[in-house]
């Protein structure tokens, strides 16, 4: 956010940033939805899995907003559209990769911020416009360097190198301190809950009620998966699977 709304130029920057944020988010959501539908035409998954496209589309909209945040006031609107489109692809790829690596990300928060944020860091030195405010609050040309506008200038490519270094430092810092945090939690036996709590749902044990009432969800969907329950369709039939609370009353 830009809090210096003291002149015409700065006020325009805030409005410009809002427009670019909306454009990038909307484009990212639309692009993801189309990509996922194309994938479904090829893979033909079960019908209940297709409904997850809506939730992931919302996450893709957030990914687009995250991606454009690094330069919301520095892009031209058409650049924000491109940034949002690529953010959708980045979010989709990271979401699939995390699943392949068996990394727990049930609400796709990691995919949103890695896919959108990492791409946003590299998008800024590529698409940043050369127009910027001067000390008087007026717009002036050639205030910034970017690859798309000044590809032959070394300073433009230096910005991409700076983004690469920034991404590497942030990822290394996060990995080190998160690993230390998880190690401490493991040593004091707070890293994982019991298997029963994990299978039946932590909300039931921590808050006294389930977070997701599966019976209500099934009724809202209007289908029972040809006589199968959600658990049977997604995880298979397990003879040792604990009884799962399926109504709102517990």
C-alpha atoms as an extended CHARMM CRD file, in Angstrom:
* protein
*
       250  EXT
         1         1  UNK       CA              0.0000000000        0.0000000000        0.0000000000  PROA      1               0.0000000000
         2         2  UNK       CA              1.0940000000        3.5660000000       -0.6710000000  PROA      2               0.0000000000
         3         3  UNK       CA              0.2360000000        5.8840000000        2.2300000000  PROA      3               0.0000000000
         4         4  UNK       CA              1.6470000000        9.0440000000        0.6440000000  PROA      4               0.0000000000
         5         5  UNK       CA             -1.5970000000       10.2880000000       -0.9080000000  PROA      5               0.0000000000
         6         6  UNK       CA             -0.5330000000       13.9270000000       -0.7560000000  PROA      6               0.0000000000
         7         7  UNK       CA             -0.5350000000       14.8140000000       -4.4520000000  PROA      7               0.0000000000
         8         8  UNK       CA             -2.2680000000       13.9660000000       -7.6900000000  PROA      8               0.0000000000
         9         9  UNK       CA              0.4820000000       11.5570000000       -8.7080000000  PROA      9               0.0000000000
        10        10  UNK       CA              0.3610000000        9.5840000000       -5.4700000000  PROA      10              0.0000000000
        11        11  UNK       CA             -3.4270000000        9.4090000000       -5.5010000000  PROA      11              0.0000000000
        12        12  UNK       CA             -3.2630000000        8.0770000000       -9.0380000000  PROA      12              0.0000000000
        13        13  UNK       CA             -0.7500000000        5.4560000000       -7.9250000000  PROA      13              0.0000000000
        14        14  UNK       CA             -3.1780000000        4.0420000000       -5.3730000000  PROA      14              0.0000000000
        15        15  UNK       CA             -5.9730000000        3.8320000000       -7.9300000000  PROA      15              0.0000000000
        16        16  UNK       CA             -3.5830000000        2.3480000000      -10.4560000000  PROA      16              0.0000000000
        17        17  UNK       CA             -2.5160000000       -0.3040000000       -7.9620000000  PROA      17              0.0000000000
        18        18  UNK       CA             -6.1220000000       -1.2430000000       -7.1920000000  PROA      18              0.0000000000
        19        19  UNK       CA             -6.9650000000       -1.6560000000      -10.8810000000  PROA      19              0.0000000000
        20        20  UNK       CA             -3.8890000000       -3.8090000000      -11.5110000000  PROA      20              0.0000000000
        21        21  UNK       CA             -4.6700000000       -5.9630000000       -8.4810000000  PROA      21              0.0000000000
        22        22  UNK       CA             -8.2180000000       -6.5830000000       -9.7110000000  PROA      22              0.0000000000
        23        23  UNK       CA             -7.0310000000       -7.3000000000      -13.2580000000  PROA      23              0.0000000000
        24        24  UNK       CA             -4.3700000000       -9.7490000000      -12.1580000000  PROA      24              0.0000000000
        25        25  UNK       CA             -6.6530000000      -11.5870000000       -9.7400000000  PROA      25              0.0000000000
        26        26  UNK       CA             -9.5250000000      -11.8570000000      -12.2070000000  PROA      26              0.0000000000
        27        27  UNK       CA             -7.2470000000      -13.0030000000      -15.0340000000  PROA      27              0.0000000000
        28        28  UNK       CA             -5.5590000000      -15.5630000000      -12.8150000000  PROA      28              0.0000000000
        29        29  UNK       CA             -8.8810000000      -17.0460000000      -11.6980000000  PROA      29              0.0000000000
        30        30  UNK       CA            -10.2650000000      -17.2440000000      -15.2330000000  PROA      30              0.0000000000
        31        31  UNK       CA             -7.0440000000      -18.7320000000      -16.6020000000  PROA      31              0.0000000000
        32        32  UNK       CA             -6.8880000000      -21.3780000000      -13.8840000000  PROA      32              0.0000000000
        33        33  UNK       CA            -10.5020000000      -22.3740000000      -14.4160000000  PROA      33              0.0000000000
        34        34  UNK       CA             -9.9300000000      -22.8690000000      -18.1460000000  PROA      34              0.0000000000
        35        35  UNK       CA             -6.6900000000      -24.7840000000      -17.5840000000  PROA      35              0.0000000000
        36        36  UNK       CA             -8.3240000000      -27.0900000000      -15.0420000000  PROA      36              0.0000000000
        37        37  UNK       CA            -11.2800000000      -27.7760000000      -17.3190000000  PROA      37              0.0000000000
        38        38  UNK       CA             -8.9110000000      -28.7100000000      -20.1340000000  PROA      38              0.0000000000
        39        39  UNK       CA             -7.0870000000      -31.0750000000      -17.7730000000  PROA      39              0.0000000000
        40        40  UNK       CA            -10.4080000000      -32.6450000000      -16.7510000000  PROA      40              0.0000000000
        41        41  UNK       CA            -11.3560000000      -33.2330000000      -20.3730000000  PROA      41              0.0000000000
        42        42  UNK       CA             -8.1810000000      -35.2630000000      -20.7340000000  PROA      42              0.0000000000
        43        43  UNK       CA             -8.1180000000      -37.0540000000      -17.3580000000  PROA      43              0.0000000000
        44        44  UNK       CA            -11.9140000000      -37.3790000000      -16.8110000000  PROA      44              0.0000000000
        45        45  UNK       CA            -11.8650000000      -37.5100000000      -12.9670000000  PROA      45              0.0000000000
        46        46  UNK       CA            -14.8090000000      -38.4700000000      -10.7370000000  PROA      46              0.0000000000
        47        47  UNK       CA            -17.6600000000      -35.9780000000      -10.7160000000  PROA      47              0.0000000000
        48        48  UNK       CA            -17.2500000000      -34.9090000000       -7.0870000000  PROA      48              0.0000000000
        49        49  UNK       CA            -13.6160000000      -33.9880000000       -7.7000000000  PROA      49              0.0000000000
        50        50  UNK       CA            -14.6070000000      -31.5780000000      -10.4570000000  PROA      50              0.0000000000
        51        51  UNK       CA            -16.3790000000      -29.4110000000       -7.9000000000  PROA      51              0.0000000000
        52        52  UNK       CA            -13.0140000000      -28.5910000000       -6.3070000000  PROA      52              0.0000000000
        53        53  UNK       CA            -12.3240000000      -26.3970000000       -9.3160000000  PROA      53              0.0000000000
        54        54  UNK       CA            -14.3830000000      -23.6520000000       -7.7020000000  PROA      54              0.0000000000
        55        55  UNK       CA            -12.3350000000      -23.6200000000       -4.4900000000  PROA      55              0.0000000000
        56        56  UNK       CA             -9.0550000000      -23.7630000000       -6.3850000000  PROA      56              0.0000000000
        57        57  UNK       CA            -10.2270000000      -21.0170000000       -8.7260000000  PROA      57              0.0000000000
        58        58  UNK       CA            -10.7510000000      -18.7660000000       -5.7100000000  PROA      58              0.0000000000
        59        59  UNK       CA             -7.2330000000      -19.6680000000       -4.5530000000  PROA      59              0.0000000000
        60        60  UNK       CA             -5.9200000000      -18.8390000000       -8.0110000000  PROA      60              0.0000000000
        61        61  UNK       CA             -7.5200000000      -15.3900000000       -7.7770000000  PROA      61              0.0000000000
        62        62  UNK       CA             -5.5870000000      -14.8760000000       -4.5380000000  PROA      62              0.0000000000
        63        63  UNK       CA             -2.4150000000      -16.1460000000       -6.2410000000  PROA      63              0.0000000000
        64        64  UNK       CA             -2.8750000000      -13.5400000000       -8.9670000000  PROA      64              0.0000000000
        65        65  UNK       CA             -3.2300000000      -10.7860000000       -6.3860000000  PROA      65              0.0000000000
        66        66  UNK       CA             -0.1540000000      -12.0550000000       -4.5530000000  PROA      66              0.0000000000
        67        67  UNK       CA              1.8440000000      -12.1140000000       -7.7910000000  PROA      67              0.0000000000
        68        68  UNK       CA              0.9810000000       -8.5410000000       -8.7720000000  PROA      68              0.0000000000
        69        69  UNK       CA              1.5840000000       -7.1750000000       -5.2620000000  PROA      69              0.0000000000
        70        70  UNK       CA              5.3220000000       -6.7050000000       -5.8500000000  PROA      70              0.0000000000
        71        71  UNK       CA              4.6170000000       -4.0910000000       -8.5100000000  PROA      71              0.0000000000
        72        72  UNK       CA              0.9170000000       -3.2450000000       -8.4070000000  PROA      72              0.0000000000
        73        73  UNK       CA              1.6690000000        0.4560000000       -8.8610000000  PROA      73              0.0000000000
        74        74  UNK       CA              4.5340000000       -0.1860000000      -11.2690000000  PROA      74              0.0000000000
        75        75  UNK       CA              2.7810000000       -2.2010000000      -14.0090000000  PROA      75              0.0000000000
        76        76  UNK       CA              0.7520000000       -1.0840000000      -16.9480000000  PROA      76              0.0000000000
        77        77  UNK       CA             -2.6940000000       -2.7380000000      -16.9250000000  PROA      77              0.0000000000
        78        78  UNK       CA             -1.8530000000       -5.0680000000      -19.8090000000  PROA      78              0.0000000000
        79        79  UNK       CA              1.2060000000       -6.2300000000      -17.8610000000  PROA      79              0.0000000000
        80        80  UNK       CA             -0.9820000000       -7.0310000000      -14.8510000000  PROA      80              0.0000000000
        81        81  UNK       CA             -3.1220000000       -9.2550000000      -17.0790000000  PROA      81              0.0000000000
        82        82  UNK       CA             -0.0420000000      -11.2000000000      -18.2200000000  PROA      82              0.0000000000
        83        83  UNK       CA              1.2630000000      -11.4670000000      -14.6570000000  PROA      83              0.0000000000
        84        84  UNK       CA             -2.1070000000      -12.8600000000      -13.5380000000  PROA      84              0.0000000000
        85        85  UNK       CA             -2.2260000000      -15.3860000000      -16.3800000000  PROA      85              0.0000000000
        86        86  UNK       CA              1.2210000000      -16.7640000000      -15.5790000000  PROA      86              0.0000000000
        87        87  UNK       CA              0.3770000000      -16.7480000000      -11.8570000000  PROA      87              0.0000000000
        88        88  UNK       CA             -2.4760000000      -19.1730000000      -12.5730000000  PROA      88              0.0000000000
        89        89  UNK       CA             -0.1060000000      -21.5680000000      -14.3320000000  PROA      89              0.0000000000
        90        90  UNK       CA              2.4690000000      -21.2120000000      -11.5580000000  PROA      90              0.0000000000
        91        91  UNK       CA             -0.1700000000      -21.8920000000       -8.9070000000  PROA      91              0.0000000000
        92        92  UNK       CA             -1.4200000000      -24.9490000000      -10.7890000000  PROA      92              0.0000000000
        93        93  UNK       CA              2.0770000000      -26.4150000000      -11.1910000000  PROA      93              0.0000000000
        94        94  UNK       CA              3.0440000000      -25.8260000000       -7.5680000000  PROA      94              0.0000000000
        95        95  UNK       CA             -0.2400000000      -27.3190000000       -6.3710000000  PROA      95              0.0000000000
        96        96  UNK       CA              0.3820000000      -30.4810000000       -8.4180000000  PROA      96              0.0000000000
        97        97  UNK       CA              4.0210000000      -30.6370000000       -7.2990000000  PROA      97              0.0000000000
        98        98  UNK       CA              3.1570000000      -30.4270000000       -3.6050000000  PROA      98              0.0000000000
        99        99  UNK       CA              0.7000000000      -33.2920000000       -4.0480000000  PROA      99              0.0000000000
       100       100  UNK       CA              3.3520000000      -35.3670000000       -5.8140000000  PROA      100             0.0000000000
       101       101  UNK       CA              5.8030000000      -34.6700000000       -2.9700000000  PROA      101             0.0000000000
       102       102  UNK       CA              3.1390000000      -35.6560000000       -0.3830000000  PROA      102             0.0000000000
       103       103  UNK       CA              3.3990000000      -32.2600000000        1.3160000000  PROA      103             0.0000000000
       104       104  UNK       CA              0.3180000000      -31.4770000000        3.3730000000  PROA      104             0.0000000000
       105       105  UNK       CA             -1.3600000000      -28.3830000000        1.9340000000  PROA      105             0.0000000000
       106       106  UNK       CA             -5.1040000000      -29.0580000000        2.2210000000  PROA      106             0.0000000000
       107       107  UNK       CA             -6.2570000000      -25.5010000000        1.5100000000  PROA      107             0.0000000000
       108       108  UNK       CA             -3.4760000000      -24.8100000000       -1.0210000000  PROA      108             0.0000000000
       109       109  UNK       CA             -2.0530000000      -21.9330000000        0.9780000000  PROA      109             0.0000000000
       110       110  UNK       CA              1.5250000000      -22.9200000000        0.1980000000  PROA      110             0.0000000000
       111       111  UNK       CA              0.7860000000      -23.2550000000       -3.5170000000  PROA      111             0.0000000000
       112       112  UNK       CA             -0.8880000000      -19.8350000000       -3.5270000000  PROA      112             0.0000000000
       113       113  UNK       CA              1.9950000000      -17.9850000000       -1.9350000000  PROA      113             0.0000000000
       114       114  UNK       CA              4.8500000000      -19.9410000000       -3.4930000000  PROA      114             0.0000000000
       115       115  UNK       CA              3.2840000000      -20.0060000000       -6.9480000000  PROA      115             0.0000000000
       116       116  UNK       CA              2.0740000000      -16.4290000000       -6.8650000000  PROA      116             0.0000000000
       117       117  UNK       CA              4.7620000000      -14.8530000000       -4.6980000000  PROA      117             0.0000000000
       118       118  UNK       CA              7.7800000000      -16.4550000000       -6.3310000000  PROA      118             0.0000000000
       119       119  UNK       CA              6.5720000000      -15.5500000000       -9.8020000000  PROA      119             0.0000000000
       120       120  UNK       CA              5.7280000000      -12.0160000000       -8.6320000000  PROA      120             0.0000000000
       121       121  UNK       CA              9.3260000000      -11.4340000000       -7.5400000000  PROA      121             0.0000000000
       122       122  UNK       CA             10.5890000000      -12.2450000000      -11.0330000000  PROA      122             0.0000000000
       123       123  UNK       CA              7.7380000000      -10.4610000000      -12.8240000000  PROA      123             0.0000000000
       124       124  UNK       CA              8.6380000000       -7.0260000000      -11.4450000000  PROA      124             0.0000000000
       125       125  UNK       CA             12.0070000000       -6.5370000000      -13.2140000000  PROA      125             0.0000000000
       126       126  UNK       CA             10.4730000000       -7.9250000000      -16.4160000000  PROA      126             0.0000000000
       127       127  UNK       CA              7.2720000000       -5.8670000000      -16.7170000000  PROA      127             0.0000000000
       128       128  UNK       CA              7.9120000000       -2.7930000000      -14.5790000000  PROA      128             0.0000000000
       129       129  UNK       CA              7.0840000000        0.3490000000      -16.5060000000  PROA      129             0.0000000000
       130       130  UNK       CA              9.6360000000        3.1410000000      -16.8180000000  PROA      130             0.0000000000
       131       131  UNK       CA              7.2330000000        5.8550000000      -15.6150000000  PROA      131             0.0000000000
       132       132  UNK       CA              7.5000000000        6.8300000000      -11.9550000000  PROA      132             0.0000000000
       133       133  UNK       CA              6.8890000000        9.7460000000       -9.5820000000  PROA      133             0.0000000000
       134       134  UNK       CA              9.6210000000       12.2900000000       -8.9910000000  PROA      134             0.0000000000
       135       135  UNK       CA             10.3590000000       14.3090000000       -5.8590000000  PROA      135             0.0000000000
       136       136  UNK       CA              7.6280000000       16.8180000000       -6.7650000000  PROA      136             0.0000000000
       137       137  UNK       CA              4.9270000000       14.1560000000       -6.9870000000  PROA      137             0.0000000000
       138       138  UNK       CA              4.6660000000       14.3390000000      -10.7800000000  PROA      138             0.0000000000
       139       139  UNK       CA              5.1970000000       11.4610000000      -13.1960000000  PROA      139             0.0000000000
       140       140  UNK       CA              8.4220000000       11.3130000000      -15.1790000000  PROA      140             0.0000000000
       141       141  UNK       CA              9.8360000000        8.9600000000      -17.8190000000  PROA      141             0.0000000000
       142       142  UNK       CA             12.8500000000        6.6500000000      -17.4120000000  PROA      142             0.0000000000
       143       143  UNK       CA             12.5090000000        6.4870000000      -13.6430000000  PROA      143             0.0000000000
       144       144  UNK       CA             12.8850000000        2.6820000000      -13.6170000000  PROA      144             0.0000000000
       145       145  UNK       CA             14.5320000000       -0.0840000000      -15.6270000000  PROA      145             0.0000000000
       146       146  UNK       CA             12.7720000000       -3.2220000000      -16.8740000000  PROA      146             0.0000000000
       147       147  UNK       CA             13.4620000000       -5.9380000000      -19.4070000000  PROA      147             0.0000000000
       148       148  UNK       CA             10.2660000000       -5.5330000000      -21.4300000000  PROA      148             0.0000000000
       149       149  UNK       CA             10.9040000000       -1.8290000000      -22.0700000000  PROA      149             0.0000000000
       150       150  UNK       CA             14.7110000000       -1.5170000000      -21.8830000000  PROA      150             0.0000000000
       151       151  UNK       CA             15.9850000000       -4.9650000000      -22.7430000000  PROA      151             0.0000000000
       152       152  UNK       CA             19.3880000000       -3.7680000000      -23.9450000000  PROA      152             0.0000000000
       153       153  UNK       CA             20.2500000000       -1.9620000000      -20.7060000000  PROA      153             0.0000000000
       154       154  UNK       CA             22.3060000000       -3.9290000000      -18.1980000000  PROA      154             0.0000000000
       155       155  UNK       CA             20.4970000000       -2.3790000000      -15.2560000000  PROA      155             0.0000000000
       156       156  UNK       CA             17.2840000000       -4.0840000000      -16.3760000000  PROA      156             0.0000000000
       157       157  UNK       CA             18.8900000000       -7.5390000000      -16.2080000000  PROA      157             0.0000000000
       158       158  UNK       CA             20.5550000000       -6.6480000000      -12.9190000000  PROA      158             0.0000000000
       159       159  UNK       CA             17.0620000000       -6.2710000000      -11.4860000000  PROA      159             0.0000000000
       160       160  UNK       CA             16.2760000000       -9.8580000000      -12.4730000000  PROA      160             0.0000000000
       161       161  UNK       CA             19.4730000000      -11.0090000000      -10.7700000000  PROA      161             0.0000000000
       162       162  UNK       CA             18.4780000000       -9.0960000000       -7.6470000000  PROA      162             0.0000000000
       163       163  UNK       CA             15.1090000000      -10.8690000000       -7.6850000000  PROA      163             0.0000000000
       164       164  UNK       CA             16.8360000000      -14.2310000000       -7.9360000000  PROA      164             0.0000000000
       165       165  UNK       CA             19.0420000000      -13.3960000000       -4.9420000000  PROA      165             0.0000000000
       166       166  UNK       CA             16.0120000000      -12.1510000000       -2.9980000000  PROA      166             0.0000000000
       167       167  UNK       CA             14.0980000000      -15.3660000000       -3.6480000000  PROA      167             0.0000000000
       168       168  UNK       CA             17.0830000000      -17.5020000000       -2.6420000000  PROA      168             0.0000000000
       169       169  UNK       CA             17.6510000000      -15.5950000000        0.6110000000  PROA      169             0.0000000000
       170       170  UNK       CA             13.9640000000      -15.6700000000        1.6010000000  PROA      170             0.0000000000
       171       171  UNK       CA             13.6600000000      -19.3960000000        0.8750000000  PROA      171             0.0000000000
       172       172  UNK       CA             16.8610000000      -20.2110000000        2.7660000000  PROA      172             0.0000000000
       173       173  UNK       CA             15.8880000000      -18.0890000000        5.7850000000  PROA      173             0.0000000000
       174       174  UNK       CA             12.4120000000      -19.6470000000        5.8840000000  PROA      174             0.0000000000
       175       175  UNK       CA             13.7140000000      -23.2090000000        5.4980000000  PROA      175             0.0000000000
       176       176  UNK       CA             16.2840000000      -22.8210000000        8.2750000000  PROA      176             0.0000000000
       177       177  UNK       CA             14.0300000000      -21.2560000000       10.8840000000  PROA      177             0.0000000000
       178       178  UNK       CA             10.9910000000      -23.4050000000       10.0870000000  PROA      178             0.0000000000
       179       179  UNK       CA             13.1850000000      -26.5160000000       10.3430000000  PROA      179             0.0000000000
       180       180  UNK       CA             14.4090000000      -25.3420000000       13.7480000000  PROA      180             0.0000000000
       181       181  UNK       CA             10.8350000000      -24.6530000000       14.8690000000  PROA      181             0.0000000000
       182       182  UNK       CA              9.6240000000      -28.0710000000       13.7560000000  PROA      182             0.0000000000
       183       183  UNK       CA             12.6100000000      -29.7240000000       15.4260000000  PROA      183             0.0000000000
       184       184  UNK       CA             11.7990000000      -28.0780000000       18.7560000000  PROA      184             0.0000000000
       185       185  UNK       CA              8.1180000000      -29.0430000000       18.4210000000  PROA      185             0.0000000000
       186       186  UNK       CA              9.1260000000      -32.6250000000       17.6930000000  PROA      186             0.0000000000
       187       187  UNK       CA             11.4280000000      -32.7680000000       20.7110000000  PROA      187             0.0000000000
       188       188  UNK       CA              8.6380000000      -31.6480000000       23.0310000000  PROA      188             0.0000000000
       189       189  UNK       CA              6.0800000000      -33.9390000000       21.3000000000  PROA      189             0.0000000000
       190       190  UNK       CA              3.9080000000      -31.1270000000       19.9240000000  PROA      190             0.0000000000
       191       191  UNK       CA              4.6030000000      -31.6000000000       16.2250000000  PROA      191             0.0000000000
       192       192  UNK       CA              1.8970000000      -34.1840000000       15.4700000000  PROA      192             0.0000000000
       193       193  UNK       CA             -1.4130000000      -35.1990000000       16.9420000000  PROA      193             0.0000000000
       194       194  UNK       CA             -2.3820000000      -38.8050000000       17.5730000000  PROA      194             0.0000000000
       195       195  UNK       CA             -3.5030000000      -41.0220000000       14.6960000000  PROA      195             0.0000000000
       196       196  UNK       CA             -7.0660000000      -41.0780000000       16.0260000000  PROA      196             0.0000000000
       197       197  UNK       CA             -7.2000000000      -37.2720000000       16.1510000000  PROA      197             0.0000000000
       198       198  UNK       CA             -5.7340000000      -37.0530000000       12.6710000000  PROA      198             0.0000000000
       199       199  UNK       CA             -8.2480000000      -39.4710000000       11.1400000000  PROA      199             0.0000000000
       200       200  UNK       CA            -11.3420000000      -38.1970000000       12.9100000000  PROA      200             0.0000000000
       201       201  UNK       CA            -10.4260000000      -34.5020000000       12.6360000000  PROA      201             0.0000000000
       202       202  UNK       CA             -8.5560000000      -32.1910000000       14.9750000000  PROA      202             0.0000000000
       203       203  UNK       CA            -11.4990000000      -29.7910000000       15.2200000000  PROA      203             0.0000000000
       204       204  UNK       CA            -13.5810000000      -32.4730000000       16.8950000000  PROA      204             0.0000000000
       205       205  UNK       CA            -10.9680000000      -32.9360000000       19.6310000000  PROA      205             0.0000000000
       206       206  UNK       CA             -9.8170000000      -29.3400000000       19.9630000000  PROA      206             0.0000000000
       207       207  UNK       CA            -13.1510000000      -27.5260000000       19.6110000000  PROA      207             0.0000000000
       208       208  UNK       CA            -15.7480000000      -30.2030000000       20.3770000000  PROA      208             0.0000000000
       209       209  UNK       CA            -17.3500000000      -30.1770000000       16.9110000000  PROA      209             0.0000000000
       210       210  UNK       CA            -16.3710000000      -31.2350000000       13.3760000000  PROA      210             0.0000000000
       211       211  UNK       CA            -15.2620000000      -28.5690000000       10.9340000000  PROA      211             0.0000000000
       212       212  UNK       CA            -16.9410000000      -30.2400000000        7.9530000000  PROA      212             0.0000000000
       213       213  UNK       CA            -20.2960000000      -31.9860000000        8.2710000000  PROA      213             0.0000000000
       214       214  UNK       CA            -19.9540000000      -34.5780000000        5.5080000000  PROA      214             0.0000000000
       215       215  UNK       CA            -23.6230000000      -35.5980000000        5.5960000000  PROA      215             0.0000000000
       216       216  UNK       CA            -24.6850000000      -32.0160000000        4.9590000000  PROA      216             0.0000000000
       217       217  UNK       CA            -22.1150000000      -31.6240000000        2.1960000000  PROA      217             0.0000000000
       218       218  UNK       CA            -23.3880000000      -34.7620000000        0.4580000000  PROA      218             0.0000000000
       219       219  UNK       CA            -26.9830000000      -33.5170000000        0.6470000000  PROA      219             0.0000000000
       220       220  UNK       CA            -25.9310000000      -30.1570000000       -0.7720000000  PROA      220             0.0000000000
       221       221  UNK       CA            -24.1190000000      -31.8870000000       -3.6320000000  PROA      221             0.0000000000
       222       222  UNK       CA            -27.2490000000      -33.8750000000       -4.4240000000  PROA      222             0.0000000000
       223       223  UNK       CA            -25.3690000000      -37.1170000000       -5.0440000000  PROA      223             0.0000000000
       224       224  UNK       CA            -24.1290000000      -40.1190000000       -3.1160000000  PROA      224             0.0000000000
       225       225  UNK       CA            -21.5100000000      -41.2990000000       -5.6240000000  PROA      225             0.0000000000
       226       226  UNK       CA            -23.5660000000      -44.3270000000       -6.7380000000  PROA      226             0.0000000000
       227       227  UNK       CA            -24.0750000000      -45.6330000000       -3.2170000000  PROA      227             0.0000000000
       228       228  UNK       CA            -20.5160000000      -44.8830000000       -2.0500000000  PROA      228             0.0000000000
       229       229  UNK       CA            -19.6010000000      -42.4870000000        0.7090000000  PROA      229             0.0000000000
       230       230  UNK       CA            -17.0880000000      -39.7020000000        0.2880000000  PROA      230             0.0000000000
       231       231  UNK       CA            -14.5800000000      -41.6790000000        2.3700000000  PROA      231             0.0000000000
       232       232  UNK       CA            -14.9040000000      -44.8000000000        0.2010000000  PROA      232             0.0000000000
       233       233  UNK       CA            -14.4980000000      -42.8420000000       -3.0100000000  PROA      233             0.0000000000
       234       234  UNK       CA            -11.4500000000      -40.8700000000       -1.9250000000  PROA      234             0.0000000000
       235       235  UNK       CA             -9.5230000000      -43.1070000000        0.4650000000  PROA      235             0.0000000000
       236       236  UNK       CA            -11.0070000000      -46.5500000000       -0.1940000000  PROA      236             0.0000000000
       237       237  UNK       CA            -12.7170000000      -48.9320000000        2.1830000000  PROA      237             0.0000000000
       238       238  UNK       CA            -10.7690000000      -49.4330000000        5.4190000000  PROA      238             0.0000000000
       239       239  UNK       CA            -11.8550000000      -52.0010000000        7.9730000000  PROA      239             0.0000000000
       240       240  UNK       CA             -9.8640000000      -50.2590000000       10.7040000000  PROA      240             0.0000000000
       241       241  UNK       CA            -11.0310000000      -46.7460000000        9.8040000000  PROA      241             0.0000000000
       242       242  UNK       CA            -12.5110000000      -44.9700000000       12.8880000000  PROA      242             0.0000000000
       243       243  UNK       CA            -16.1240000000      -43.9070000000       12.8950000000  PROA      243             0.0000000000
       244       244  UNK       CA            -16.2430000000      -40.4220000000       11.4140000000  PROA      244             0.0000000000
       245       245  UNK       CA            -18.6930000000      -37.8640000000       12.7450000000  PROA      245             0.0000000000
       246       246  UNK       CA            -20.8770000000      -36.8620000000        9.8310000000  PROA      246             0.0000000000
       247       247  UNK       CA            -23.4950000000      -34.5650000000       11.3310000000  PROA      247             0.0000000000
       248       248  UNK       CA            -23.3110000000      -31.0720000000       12.7340000000  PROA      248             0.0000000000
       249       249  UNK       CA            -24.2940000000      -32.1750000000       16.2240000000  PROA      249             0.0000000000
       250       250  UNK       CA            -21.3270000000      -34.5970000000       16.5340000000  PROA      250             0.0000000000
